[in-house]
mmCIF file of C-alpha atoms in Angstrom:
data_model
loop_
_atom_site.group_PDB
_atom_site.id
_atom_site.type_symbol
_atom_site.label_atom_id
_atom_site.label_comp_id
_atom_site.label_asym_id
_atom_site.label_seq_id
_atom_site.Cartn_x
_atom_site.Cartn_y
_atom_site.Cartn_z
ATOM 1 C CA UNK Y 922 0.000 0.000 0.000
ATOM 2 C CA UNK Y 923 1.234 3.490 -0.851
ATOM 3 C CA UNK Y 924 0.980 5.166 2.576
ATOM 4 C CA UNK Y 925 2.011 8.525 1.113
ATOM 5 C CA UNK Y 926 -0.828 8.589 -1.388
ATOM 6 C CA UNK Y 927 -4.351 8.462 0.052
ATOM 7 C CA UNK Y 928 -5.742 8.188 -3.500
ATOM 8 C CA UNK Y 929 -3.913 5.021 -4.503
ATOM 9 C CA UNK Y 930 -6.207 2.125 -5.521
ATOM 10 C CA UNK Y 931 -5.208 0.058 -2.489
ATOM 11 C CA UNK Y 932 -5.852 2.911 -0.099
ATOM 12 C CA UNK Y 933 -9.236 3.659 -1.677
ATOM 13 C CA UNK Y 934 -10.411 0.157 -0.798
ATOM 14 C CA UNK Y 935 -10.063 1.016 2.895
ATOM 15 C CA UNK Y 936 -12.441 3.970 2.692
ATOM 16 C CA UNK Y 937 -15.941 4.775 1.557
ATOM 17 C CA UNK Y 938 -15.149 7.256 -1.192
ATOM 18 C CA UNK Y 939 -18.682 8.640 -1.306
ATOM 19 C CA UNK Y 940 -18.502 9.685 2.360
ATOM 20 C CA UNK Y 941 -15.272 11.573 1.697
ATOM 21 C CA UNK Y 942 -16.721 13.175 -1.429
ATOM 22 C CA UNK Y 943 -19.846 14.378 0.374
ATOM 23 C CA UNK Y 944 -17.729 15.740 3.209
ATOM 24 C CA UNK Y 945 -15.577 17.550 0.656
ATOM 25 C CA UNK Y 946 -18.622 19.050 -1.056
ATOM 26 C CA UNK Y 947 -19.862 20.245 2.323
ATOM 27 C CA UNK Y 948 -16.530 21.967 2.972
ATOM 28 C CA UNK Y 949 -16.676 23.714 -0.415
ATOM 29 C CA UNK Y 950 -20.242 24.966 0.151
ATOM 30 C CA UNK Y 951 -19.449 26.029 3.708
ATOM 31 C CA UNK Y 952 -16.613 28.158 2.348
ATOM 32 C CA UNK Y 953 -19.166 30.137 0.284
ATOM 33 C CA UNK Y 954 -21.017 31.093 3.451
ATOM 34 C CA UNK Y 955 -17.861 32.148 5.248
ATOM 35 C CA UNK Y 956 -16.597 34.099 2.247
ATOM 36 C CA UNK Y 957 -19.852 36.029 2.537
ATOM 37 C CA UNK Y 958 -19.143 36.633 6.214
ATOM 38 C CA UNK Y 959 -15.540 37.763 5.904
ATOM 39 C CA UNK Y 960 -15.445 39.363 2.445
ATOM 40 C CA UNK Y 961 -19.037 40.478 1.893
ATOM 41 C CA UNK Y 962 -19.762 41.294 5.551
ATOM 42 C CA UNK Y 963 -23.052 39.448 5.044
ATOM 43 C CA UNK Y 964 -24.221 36.712 7.379
ATOM 44 C CA UNK Y 965 -27.922 36.272 8.084
ATOM 45 C CA UNK Y 966 -29.008 34.102 10.992
ATOM 46 C CA UNK Y 967 -32.201 32.038 11.152
ATOM 47 C CA UNK Y 968 -32.838 32.204 14.920
ATOM 48 C CA UNK Y 969 -35.868 30.847 16.743
ATOM 49 C CA UNK Y 970 -36.866 34.105 18.438
ATOM 50 C CA UNK Y 971 -36.214 36.584 15.638
ATOM 51 C CA UNK Y 972 -37.845 37.178 12.235
ATOM 52 C CA UNK Y 973 -36.240 35.142 9.488
ATOM 53 C CA UNK Y 974 -33.886 37.099 7.222
ATOM 54 C CA UNK Y 975 -35.282 38.782 4.131
ATOM 55 C CA UNK Y 976 -33.289 38.767 0.921
ATOM 56 C CA UNK Y 977 -32.993 41.328 -1.844
ATOM 57 C CA UNK Y 978 -33.035 38.735 -4.619
ATOM 58 C CA UNK Y 979 -32.826 35.043 -5.428
ATOM 59 C CA UNK Y 980 -29.006 35.057 -5.646
ATOM 60 C CA UNK Y 981 -28.657 36.370 -2.100
ATOM 61 C CA UNK Y 982 -31.127 33.800 -0.779
ATOM 62 C CA UNK Y 983 -29.724 30.808 -2.663
ATOM 63 C CA UNK Y 984 -26.154 31.681 -1.693
ATOM 64 C CA UNK Y 985 -27.178 31.255 1.933
ATOM 65 C CA UNK Y 986 -29.724 28.475 1.416
ATOM 66 C CA UNK Y 987 -27.447 25.966 -0.362
ATOM 67 C CA UNK Y 988 -25.079 26.080 2.606
ATOM 68 C CA UNK Y 989 -27.768 24.806 4.976
ATOM 69 C CA UNK Y 990 -26.813 21.210 4.169
ATOM 70 C CA UNK Y 991 -23.382 21.770 5.714
ATOM 71 C CA UNK Y 992 -23.996 21.661 9.462
ATOM 72 C CA UNK Y 993 -26.364 18.640 9.421
ATOM 73 C CA UNK Y 994 -23.936 16.952 7.028
ATOM 74 C CA UNK Y 995 -21.062 17.555 9.449
ATOM 75 C CA UNK Y 996 -22.927 15.940 12.319
ATOM 76 C CA UNK Y 997 -24.334 13.065 10.260
ATOM 77 C CA UNK Y 998 -20.973 12.158 8.731
ATOM 78 C CA UNK Y 999 -19.275 12.428 12.117
ATOM 79 C CA UNK Y 1000 -21.718 9.892 13.558
ATOM 80 C CA UNK Y 1001 -21.162 7.495 10.652
ATOM 81 C CA UNK Y 1002 -17.413 8.028 10.844
ATOM 82 C CA UNK Y 1003 -17.356 7.187 14.552
ATOM 83 C CA UNK Y 1004 -18.851 3.773 13.824
ATOM 84 C CA UNK Y 1005 -16.442 3.029 10.969
ATOM 85 C CA UNK Y 1006 -13.455 4.233 13.012
ATOM 86 C CA UNK Y 1007 -14.478 2.084 15.974
ATOM 87 C CA UNK Y 1008 -14.824 -0.980 13.742
ATOM 88 C CA UNK Y 1009 -11.343 -0.425 12.297
ATOM 89 C CA UNK Y 1010 -9.811 0.003 15.749
ATOM 90 C CA UNK Y 1011 -11.493 -3.156 17.047
ATOM 91 C CA UNK Y 1012 -9.805 -5.044 14.206
ATOM 92 C CA UNK Y 1013 -6.515 -3.471 15.329
ATOM 93 C CA UNK Y 1014 -7.057 -4.854 18.825
ATOM 94 C CA UNK Y 1015 -8.407 -1.802 20.682
ATOM 95 C CA UNK Y 1016 -10.722 -2.458 23.612
ATOM 96 C CA UNK Y 1017 -14.140 -0.828 23.896
ATOM 97 C CA UNK Y 1018 -12.902 1.326 26.774
ATOM 98 C CA UNK Y 1019 -9.989 2.571 24.701
ATOM 99 C CA UNK Y 1020 -12.278 3.473 21.800
ATOM 100 C CA UNK Y 1021 -14.564 5.384 24.166
ATOM 101 C CA UNK Y 1022 -11.606 7.248 25.674
ATOM 102 C CA UNK Y 1023 -10.410 8.212 22.207
ATOM 103 C CA UNK Y 1024 -13.760 9.734 21.248
ATOM 104 C CA UNK Y 1025 -14.155 11.537 24.572
ATOM 105 C CA UNK Y 1026 -10.635 12.934 24.233
ATOM 106 C CA UNK Y 1027 -11.293 14.060 20.675
ATOM 107 C CA UNK Y 1028 -14.590 15.639 21.708
ATOM 108 C CA UNK Y 1029 -12.830 17.635 24.424
ATOM 109 C CA UNK Y 1030 -10.154 18.616 21.907
ATOM 110 C CA UNK Y 1031 -12.775 19.947 19.498
ATOM 111 C CA UNK Y 1032 -14.307 22.079 22.245
ATOM 112 C CA UNK Y 1033 -10.856 23.442 23.135
ATOM 113 C CA UNK Y 1034 -10.204 24.219 19.465
ATOM 114 C CA UNK Y 1035 -13.491 26.124 19.412
ATOM 115 C CA UNK Y 1036 -12.393 28.368 22.243
ATOM 116 C CA UNK Y 1037 -8.700 28.722 21.503
ATOM 117 C CA UNK Y 1038 -8.391 28.495 17.712
ATOM 118 C CA UNK Y 1039 -11.756 29.025 15.985
ATOM 119 C CA UNK Y 1040 -13.134 31.900 18.046
ATOM 120 C CA UNK Y 1041 -10.156 34.212 17.422
ATOM 121 C CA UNK Y 1042 -10.657 33.702 13.683
ATOM 122 C CA UNK Y 1043 -14.174 35.153 13.856
ATOM 123 C CA UNK Y 1044 -12.732 38.349 15.292
ATOM 124 C CA UNK Y 1045 -11.180 39.006 11.890
ATOM 125 C CA UNK Y 1046 -14.700 39.274 10.497
ATOM 126 C CA UNK Y 1047 -15.609 42.072 12.873
ATOM 127 C CA UNK Y 1048 -12.752 44.331 11.802
ATOM 128 C CA UNK Y 1049 -13.863 47.151 9.520
ATOM 129 C CA UNK Y 1050 -16.751 49.472 8.908
ATOM 130 C CA UNK Y 1051 -19.491 46.836 8.804
ATOM 131 C CA UNK Y 1052 -20.108 44.116 11.374
ATOM 132 C CA UNK Y 1053 -21.489 40.910 9.809
ATOM 133 C CA UNK Y 1054 -22.467 39.082 12.993
ATOM 134 C CA UNK Y 1055 -26.195 38.403 13.024
ATOM 135 C CA UNK Y 1056 -27.995 39.424 16.186
ATOM 136 C CA UNK Y 1057 -28.912 36.459 18.391
ATOM 137 C CA UNK Y 1058 -31.768 36.173 20.910
ATOM 138 C CA UNK Y 1059 -30.908 37.327 24.387
ATOM 139 C CA UNK Y 1060 -28.078 39.768 24.963
ATOM 140 C CA UNK Y 1061 -26.290 41.141 27.954
ATOM 141 C CA UNK Y 1062 -23.054 42.694 26.763
ATOM 142 C CA UNK Y 1063 -19.915 41.751 24.889
ATOM 143 C CA UNK Y 1064 -19.495 38.119 23.797
ATOM 144 C CA UNK Y 1065 -16.416 36.442 25.270
ATOM 145 C CA UNK Y 1066 -17.295 32.751 24.899
ATOM 146 C CA UNK Y 1067 -18.806 31.588 21.609
ATOM 147 C CA UNK Y 1068 -20.088 28.005 21.379
ATOM 148 C CA UNK Y 1069 -20.093 27.290 17.653
ATOM 149 C CA UNK Y 1070 -20.013 24.222 15.443
ATOM 150 C CA UNK Y 1071 -16.812 22.711 16.877
ATOM 151 C CA UNK Y 1072 -18.376 22.848 20.337
ATOM 152 C CA UNK Y 1073 -21.512 21.166 18.980
ATOM 153 C CA UNK Y 1074 -19.503 18.454 17.246
ATOM 154 C CA UNK Y 1075 -17.295 17.870 20.275
ATOM 155 C CA UNK Y 1076 -20.180 17.694 22.745
ATOM 156 C CA UNK Y 1077 -22.086 15.316 20.475
ATOM 157 C CA UNK Y 1078 -19.016 13.114 20.059
ATOM 158 C CA UNK Y 1079 -18.695 12.800 23.828
ATOM 159 C CA UNK Y 1080 -22.351 11.832 24.267
ATOM 160 C CA UNK Y 1081 -22.332 9.356 21.385
ATOM 161 C CA UNK Y 1082 -19.062 7.867 22.644
ATOM 162 C CA UNK Y 1083 -20.876 7.010 25.871
ATOM 163 C CA UNK Y 1084 -23.672 5.444 23.794
ATOM 164 C CA UNK Y 1085 -21.317 3.496 21.530
ATOM 165 C CA UNK Y 1086 -22.232 0.183 23.146
ATOM 166 C CA UNK Y 1087 -25.965 0.947 23.170
ATOM 167 C CA UNK Y 1088 -28.266 -0.754 20.723
ATOM 168 C CA UNK Y 1089 -29.190 0.898 17.456
ATOM 169 C CA UNK Y 1090 -32.795 1.232 18.597
ATOM 170 C CA UNK Y 1091 -31.755 3.239 21.655
ATOM 171 C CA UNK Y 1092 -29.550 5.555 19.578
ATOM 172 C CA UNK Y 1093 -32.431 6.127 17.161
ATOM 173 C CA UNK Y 1094 -34.780 6.794 20.093
ATOM 174 C CA UNK Y 1095 -32.380 9.378 21.554
ATOM 175 C CA UNK Y 1096 -32.168 11.037 18.131
ATOM 176 C CA UNK Y 1097 -35.921 11.256 17.714
ATOM 177 C CA UNK Y 1098 -36.250 12.429 21.306
ATOM 178 C CA UNK Y 1099 -33.821 15.273 20.658
ATOM 179 C CA UNK Y 1100 -35.968 16.428 17.721
ATOM 180 C CA UNK Y 1101 -39.155 16.374 19.786
ATOM 181 C CA UNK Y 1102 -37.477 18.118 22.724
ATOM 182 C CA UNK Y 1103 -36.234 20.856 20.401
ATOM 183 C CA UNK Y 1104 -39.653 21.417 18.853
ATOM 184 C CA UNK Y 1105 -41.547 21.342 22.153
ATOM 185 C CA UNK Y 1106 -39.099 23.178 24.421
ATOM 186 C CA UNK Y 1107 -37.874 25.969 22.162
ATOM 187 C CA UNK Y 1108 -39.388 29.164 23.637
ATOM 188 C CA UNK Y 1109 -41.815 31.388 21.769
ATOM 189 C CA UNK Y 1110 -40.645 34.545 20.022
ATOM 190 C CA UNK Y 1111 -42.084 36.545 22.926
ATOM 191 C CA UNK Y 1112 -39.190 35.227 25.048
ATOM 192 C CA UNK Y 1113 -36.421 36.195 22.637
ATOM 193 C CA UNK Y 1114 -35.104 38.809 25.061
ATOM 194 C CA UNK Y 1115 -34.955 36.477 28.068
ATOM 195 C CA UNK Y 1116 -31.455 35.816 29.396
ATOM 196 C CA UNK Y 1117 -31.738 32.072 29.862
ATOM 197 C CA UNK Y 1118 -29.148 30.343 32.030
ATOM 198 C CA UNK Y 1119 -25.768 29.581 30.417
ATOM 199 C CA UNK Y 1120 -26.466 25.866 30.912
ATOM 200 C CA UNK Y 1121 -29.683 26.110 28.889
ATOM 201 C CA UNK Y 1122 -27.795 28.028 26.205
ATOM 202 C CA UNK Y 1123 -25.193 25.319 25.641
ATOM 203 C CA UNK Y 1124 -27.689 22.468 25.974
ATOM 204 C CA UNK Y 1125 -30.847 23.613 24.176
ATOM 205 C CA UNK Y 1126 -31.604 27.291 23.449
ATOM 206 C CA UNK Y 1127 -29.342 29.195 21.017
ATOM 207 C CA UNK Y 1128 -28.636 32.803 21.841
ATOM 208 C CA UNK Y 1129 -26.640 35.023 24.168
ATOM 209 C CA UNK Y 1130 -26.621 35.374 27.926
ATOM 210 C CA UNK Y 1131 -24.071 37.914 29.079
ATOM 211 C CA UNK Y 1132 -20.611 36.977 27.804
ATOM 212 C CA UNK Y 1133 -21.737 33.524 26.582
ATOM 213 C CA UNK Y 1134 -23.155 32.962 23.096
ATOM 214 C CA UNK Y 1135 -24.310 29.599 21.776
ATOM 215 C CA UNK Y 1136 -25.211 28.754 18.178
ATOM 216 C CA UNK Y 1137 -24.952 24.950 18.321
ATOM 217 C CA UNK Y 1138 -26.320 23.648 21.647
ATOM 218 C CA UNK Y 1139 -25.944 19.955 22.336
ATOM 219 C CA UNK Y 1140 -29.481 18.546 22.328
ATOM 220 C CA UNK Y 1141 -30.838 19.846 18.982
ATOM 221 C CA UNK Y 1142 -27.843 18.435 17.088
ATOM 222 C CA UNK Y 1143 -27.985 14.974 18.640
ATOM 223 C CA UNK Y 1144 -30.481 13.989 15.940
ATOM 224 C CA UNK Y 1145 -28.247 14.186 12.844
ATOM 225 C CA UNK Y 1146 -25.310 12.715 14.792
ATOM 226 C CA UNK Y 1147 -27.388 9.811 16.068
ATOM 227 C CA UNK Y 1148 -28.844 9.143 12.622
ATOM 228 C CA UNK Y 1149 -25.263 9.107 11.328
ATOM 229 C CA UNK Y 1150 -24.416 6.446 13.909
ATOM 230 C CA UNK Y 1151 -27.405 4.389 12.773
ATOM 231 C CA UNK Y 1152 -26.360 4.754 9.122
ATOM 232 C CA UNK Y 1153 -22.770 3.843 10.011
ATOM 233 C CA UNK Y 1154 -23.939 0.617 11.607
ATOM 234 C CA UNK Y 1155 -26.000 -0.253 8.545
ATOM 235 C CA UNK Y 1156 -23.013 0.586 6.354
ATOM 236 C CA UNK Y 1157 -20.670 -1.520 8.463
ATOM 237 C CA UNK Y 1158 -22.958 -4.512 8.201
ATOM 238 C CA UNK Y 1159 -23.954 -4.288 4.556
ATOM 239 C CA UNK Y 1160 -20.981 -2.476 3.004
ATOM 240 C CA UNK Y 1161 -21.514 -0.376 -0.123
ATOM 241 C CA UNK Y 1162 -24.948 -1.982 -0.648
ATOM 242 C CA UNK Y 1163 -26.178 0.163 2.245
ATOM 243 C CA UNK Y 1164 -25.965 3.271 0.095
ATOM 244 C CA UNK Y 1165 -29.017 2.194 -1.852
ATOM 245 C CA UNK Y 1166 -31.078 2.843 1.296
ATOM 246 C CA UNK Y 1167 -29.918 6.449 1.264
ATOM 247 C CA UNK Y 1168 -32.063 7.360 -1.748
ATOM 248 C CA UNK Y 1169 -35.516 6.342 -0.443
ATOM 249 C CA UNK Y 1170 -34.635 7.725 3.003
ATOM 250 C CA UNK Y 1171 -33.537 11.024 1.479
ATOM 251 C CA UNK Y 1172 -36.566 11.309 -0.779
ATOM 252 C CA UNK Y 1173 -38.832 10.460 2.162
ATOM 253 C CA UNK Y 1174 -37.298 13.235 4.267
ATOM 254 C CA UNK Y 1175 -37.666 15.740 1.433
ATOM 255 C CA UNK Y 1176 -41.298 14.702 1.136
ATOM 256 C CA UNK Y 1177 -41.726 15.221 4.882
ATOM 257 C CA UNK Y 1178 -40.282 18.719 4.481
ATOM 258 C CA UNK Y 1179 -42.896 19.581 1.835
ATOM 259 C CA UNK Y 1180 -45.702 18.264 4.052
ATOM 260 C CA UNK Y 1181 -44.457 20.165 7.113
ATOM 261 C CA UNK Y 1182 -44.211 23.445 5.211
ATOM 262 C CA UNK Y 1183 -47.554 22.951 3.511
ATOM 263 C CA UNK Y 1184 -49.365 22.125 6.753
ATOM 264 C CA UNK Y 1185 -47.560 24.696 8.944
ATOM 265 C CA UNK Y 1186 -47.521 24.452 12.707
ATOM 266 C CA UNK Y 1187 -45.483 21.730 14.410
ATOM 267 C CA UNK Y 1188 -41.961 21.258 13.118
ATOM 268 C CA UNK Y 1189 -41.532 24.704 11.566
ATOM 269 C CA UNK Y 1190 -40.790 27.237 14.369
ATOM 270 C CA UNK Y 1191 -41.234 29.927 11.678
ATOM 271 C CA UNK Y 1192 -43.983 29.878 9.057
ATOM 272 C CA UNK Y 1193 -43.641 31.262 5.546
ATOM 273 C CA UNK Y 1194 -45.692 34.241 4.394
ATOM 274 C CA UNK Y 1195 -46.021 33.347 0.717
ATOM 275 C CA UNK Y 1196 -43.672 32.783 -2.205
ATOM 276 C CA UNK Y 1197 -41.034 30.155 -2.882
ATOM 277 C CA UNK Y 1198 -38.313 31.879 -0.861
ATOM 278 C CA UNK Y 1199 -40.560 32.005 2.211
ATOM 279 C CA UNK Y 1200 -41.432 28.326 1.668
ATOM 280 C CA UNK Y 1201 -37.751 27.308 1.635
ATOM 281 C CA UNK Y 1202 -36.573 29.755 4.301
ATOM 282 C CA UNK Y 1203 -36.357 27.624 7.460
ATOM 283 C CA UNK Y 1204 -35.117 27.940 11.040
ATOM 284 C CA UNK Y 1205 -31.558 26.767 11.678
ATOM 285 C CA UNK Y 1206 -30.867 27.910 15.265
ATOM 286 C CA UNK Y 1207 -32.051 25.526 16.670
ATOM 287 C CA UNK Y 1208 -32.755 23.261 13.683
ATOM 288 C CA UNK Y 1209 -36.479 22.883 13.182
ATOM 289 C CA UNK Y 1210 -37.862 19.539 12.043
ATOM 290 C CA UNK Y 1211 -38.481 21.171 8.645
ATOM 291 C CA UNK Y 1212 -34.831 22.258 8.497
ATOM 292 C CA UNK Y 1213 -33.547 18.781 9.384
ATOM 293 C CA UNK Y 1214 -35.930 17.078 6.943
ATOM 294 C CA UNK Y 1215 -34.771 19.312 4.113
ATOM 295 C CA UNK Y 1216 -31.046 19.189 4.824
ATOM 296 C CA UNK Y 1217 -30.658 15.562 5.890
ATOM 297 C CA UNK Y 1218 -32.818 14.537 2.938
ATOM 298 C CA UNK Y 1219 -30.559 16.475 0.577
ATOM 299 C CA UNK Y 1220 -27.438 14.973 2.184
ATOM 300 C CA UNK Y 1221 -28.752 11.438 1.777
ATOM 301 C CA UNK Y 1222 -29.688 11.980 -1.869
ATOM 302 C CA UNK Y 1223 -26.239 13.438 -2.541
ATOM 303 C CA UNK Y 1224 -24.629 10.529 -0.717
ATOM 304 C CA UNK Y 1225 -26.521 8.057 -2.873
ATOM 305 C CA UNK Y 1226 -25.482 9.954 -5.996
ATOM 306 C CA UNK Y 1227 -21.836 9.956 -4.910
ATOM 307 C CA UNK Y 1228 -21.972 6.195 -4.274
ATOM 308 C CA UNK Y 1229 -23.061 5.659 -7.880
ATOM 309 C CA UNK Y 1230 -20.086 7.502 -9.349
ATOM 310 C CA UNK Y 1231 -17.229 6.440 -7.067
ATOM 311 C CA UNK Y 1232 -14.895 5.426 -9.940
ATOM 312 C CA UNK Y 1233 -15.403 8.851 -11.531
ATOM 313 C CA UNK Y 1234 -14.750 10.533 -8.191
ATOM 314 C CA UNK Y 1235 -11.445 8.701 -7.870
ATOM 315 C CA UNK Y 1236 -10.489 9.847 -11.364
ATOM 316 C CA UNK Y 1237 -11.843 13.383 -11.528
ATOM 317 C CA UNK Y 1238 -13.074 14.276 -8.046
ATOM 318 C CA UNK Y 1239 -9.730 14.550 -6.327
ATOM 319 C CA UNK Y 1240 -10.315 18.088 -4.950
ATOM 320 C CA UNK Y 1241 -13.463 16.966 -3.138
ATOM 321 C CA UNK Y 1242 -11.659 13.945 -1.717
ATOM 322 C CA UNK Y 1243 -8.700 16.053 -0.612
ATOM 323 C CA UNK Y 1244 -10.984 18.474 1.217
ATOM 324 C CA UNK Y 1245 -13.138 15.683 2.632
ATOM 325 C CA UNK Y 1246 -10.173 13.784 4.070
ATOM 326 C CA UNK Y 1247 -8.695 16.825 5.790
ATOM 327 C CA UNK Y 1248 -11.924 18.424 7.004
ATOM 328 C CA UNK Y 1249 -10.760 19.751 10.382
ATOM 329 C CA UNK Y 1250 -7.590 21.220 8.871
ATOM 330 C CA UNK Y 1251 -9.661 22.778 6.069
ATOM 331 C CA UNK Y 1252 -12.120 24.226 8.567
ATOM 332 C CA UNK Y 1253 -9.545 25.996 10.703
ATOM 333 C CA UNK Y 1254 -7.361 27.104 7.784
ATOM 334 C CA UNK Y 1255 -10.229 28.478 5.701
ATOM 335 C CA UNK Y 1256 -11.470 30.701 8.541
ATOM 336 C CA UNK Y 1257 -8.120 32.450 8.830
ATOM 337 C CA UNK Y 1258 -7.612 32.572 5.064
ATOM 338 C CA UNK Y 1259 -10.968 34.200 4.296
ATOM 339 C CA UNK Y 1260 -10.550 36.327 7.408
ATOM 340 C CA UNK Y 1261 -7.307 37.658 5.916
ATOM 341 C CA UNK Y 1262 -9.083 38.257 2.589
ATOM 342 C CA UNK Y 1263 -11.767 40.201 4.415
ATOM 343 C CA UNK Y 1264 -9.272 42.731 5.761
ATOM 344 C CA UNK Y 1265 -9.109 44.151 2.231
ATOM 345 C CA UNK Y 1266 -12.898 44.663 2.145
ATOM 346 C CA UNK Y 1267 -13.690 46.685 5.254
ATOM 347 C CA UNK Y 1268 -16.965 47.911 3.758
ATOM 348 C CA UNK Y 1269 -18.052 44.577 2.316
ATOM 349 C CA UNK Y 1270 -18.177 43.400 -1.294
ATOM 350 C CA UNK Y 1271 -20.620 42.444 -4.030
ATOM 351 C CA UNK Y 1272 -21.567 38.848 -4.765
ATOM 352 C CA UNK Y 1273 -19.303 38.578 -7.857
ATOM 353 C CA UNK Y 1274 -16.333 39.622 -5.707
ATOM 354 C CA UNK Y 1275 -17.408 37.219 -2.940
ATOM 355 C CA UNK Y 1276 -17.519 34.326 -5.391
ATOM 356 C CA UNK Y 1277 -14.115 35.205 -6.834
ATOM 357 C CA UNK Y 1278 -12.651 35.338 -3.325
ATOM 358 C CA UNK Y 1279 -14.284 31.974 -2.564
ATOM 359 C CA UNK Y 1280 -12.677 30.335 -5.607
ATOM 360 C CA UNK Y 1281 -9.305 31.910 -4.876
ATOM 361 C CA UNK Y 1282 -9.453 30.559 -1.355
ATOM 362 C CA UNK Y 1283 -10.229 27.039 -2.571
ATOM 363 C CA UNK Y 1284 -7.284 27.207 -4.975
ATOM 364 C CA UNK Y 1285 -4.969 28.090 -2.088
ATOM 365 C CA UNK Y 1286 -6.464 25.523 0.282
ATOM 366 C CA UNK Y 1287 -6.221 22.569 -2.140
ATOM 367 C CA UNK Y 1288 -2.431 22.061 -2.014
ATOM 368 C CA UNK Y 1289 -2.360 22.837 1.716
ATOM 369 C CA UNK Y 1290 -5.002 20.184 2.434
ATOM 370 C CA UNK Y 1291 -3.266 17.687 0.131
ATOM 371 C CA UNK Y 1292 -0.029 18.215 2.061
ATOM 372 C CA UNK Y 1293 -1.787 17.761 5.383
ATOM 373 C CA UNK Y 1294 -3.520 14.617 4.137
ATOM 374 C CA UNK Y 1295 -0.178 13.070 3.160
ATOM 375 C CA UNK Y 1296 1.358 14.155 6.461
ATOM 376 C CA UNK Y 1297 -1.400 12.536 8.505
ATOM 377 C CA UNK Y 1298 -1.483 9.333 6.460
ATOM 378 C CA UNK Y 1299 2.206 8.782 7.162
ATOM 379 C CA UNK Y 1300 1.612 8.816 10.910
ATOM 380 C CA UNK Y 1301 1.131 5.496 12.750
ATOM 381 C CA UNK Y 1302 -2.198 4.501 14.252
ATOM 382 C CA UNK Y 1303 -1.033 5.471 17.734
ATOM 383 C CA UNK Y 1304 0.006 8.989 16.696
ATOM 384 C CA UNK Y 1305 -1.597 11.955 18.456
ATOM 385 C CA UNK Y 1306 -2.179 13.420 14.985
ATOM 386 C CA UNK Y 1307 -4.970 10.877 14.539
ATOM 387 C CA UNK Y 1308 -6.949 13.023 16.972
ATOM 388 C CA UNK Y 1309 -6.931 15.744 14.293
#
């Protein structure tokens, strides 16, 4: 096996290429959103207690909307990846306790990276004449502690690590329970100004309380992570044949989204007021059932599509695979890269400029991520770099 080349035929057999490709696509789309934040000084937020953003035109809406698949995709793929990683380590002789300790350690590491590495990057986006940070429910002064996506991923990894030995039915039940808890316990818009306790902020209710701000509380995001664990177990048992289940599941979720939006009420948090943009404009913080149905459905359909073209992805989809196999490195590096770009656009930029900056950033990130991928692949199984 060519350890220095993660795209060699032998190495490809050890991985599910479609999972890497979907993860890479998610990274590319996420970069559009963050180019908007840093370069365009534009970043709407779909919060439970505030009116949904309004957009000047279809381009502005779709630029934001297509990136909605990213966060649920992160959590779903992390759950599936945990199962596949655990299976590989069992074959290497790891005990169940050691596997659990690894995931708990990595979850804590992700939370530390949130506070010590990711959060400073966002400060670059607030330098200049226009501040792109969307207002969040609550308030209470200057934000010092931001609980973003790395916190959400790390906290979910810790919880799912403790459930690794639980049956698939229990994991699915916890996932469904997290959806119902989110829909039933999210406050009404009349309480948007309430300064809920910091514990509630990091567990359930996005928003700000004093110096603490939470976008990705633990409980609402247990659903996509848990469903990823369930899918990973199906994938581990049935191999590539399991991908065929992704299509009907994805189409079913997209159908559920249409029904939820058409009926209104439960599962929406916000209701549309007419027009196709209002129909598709859904609540992300916390993720409504409509949001999860739409985005997880889209992820599953894309995953099925990627599974059907794996040979083509190995031939022509190398950039997606490079990004997908170095996702954490990409995430941290792209924040600082686009943050540096944004320093040249203190007053913001138009969408054509944003898209050019996005493409330029991807061109710079590709060789950096390829280098990091080779570096990590050369490390032994016991290396601390496997935590990254």
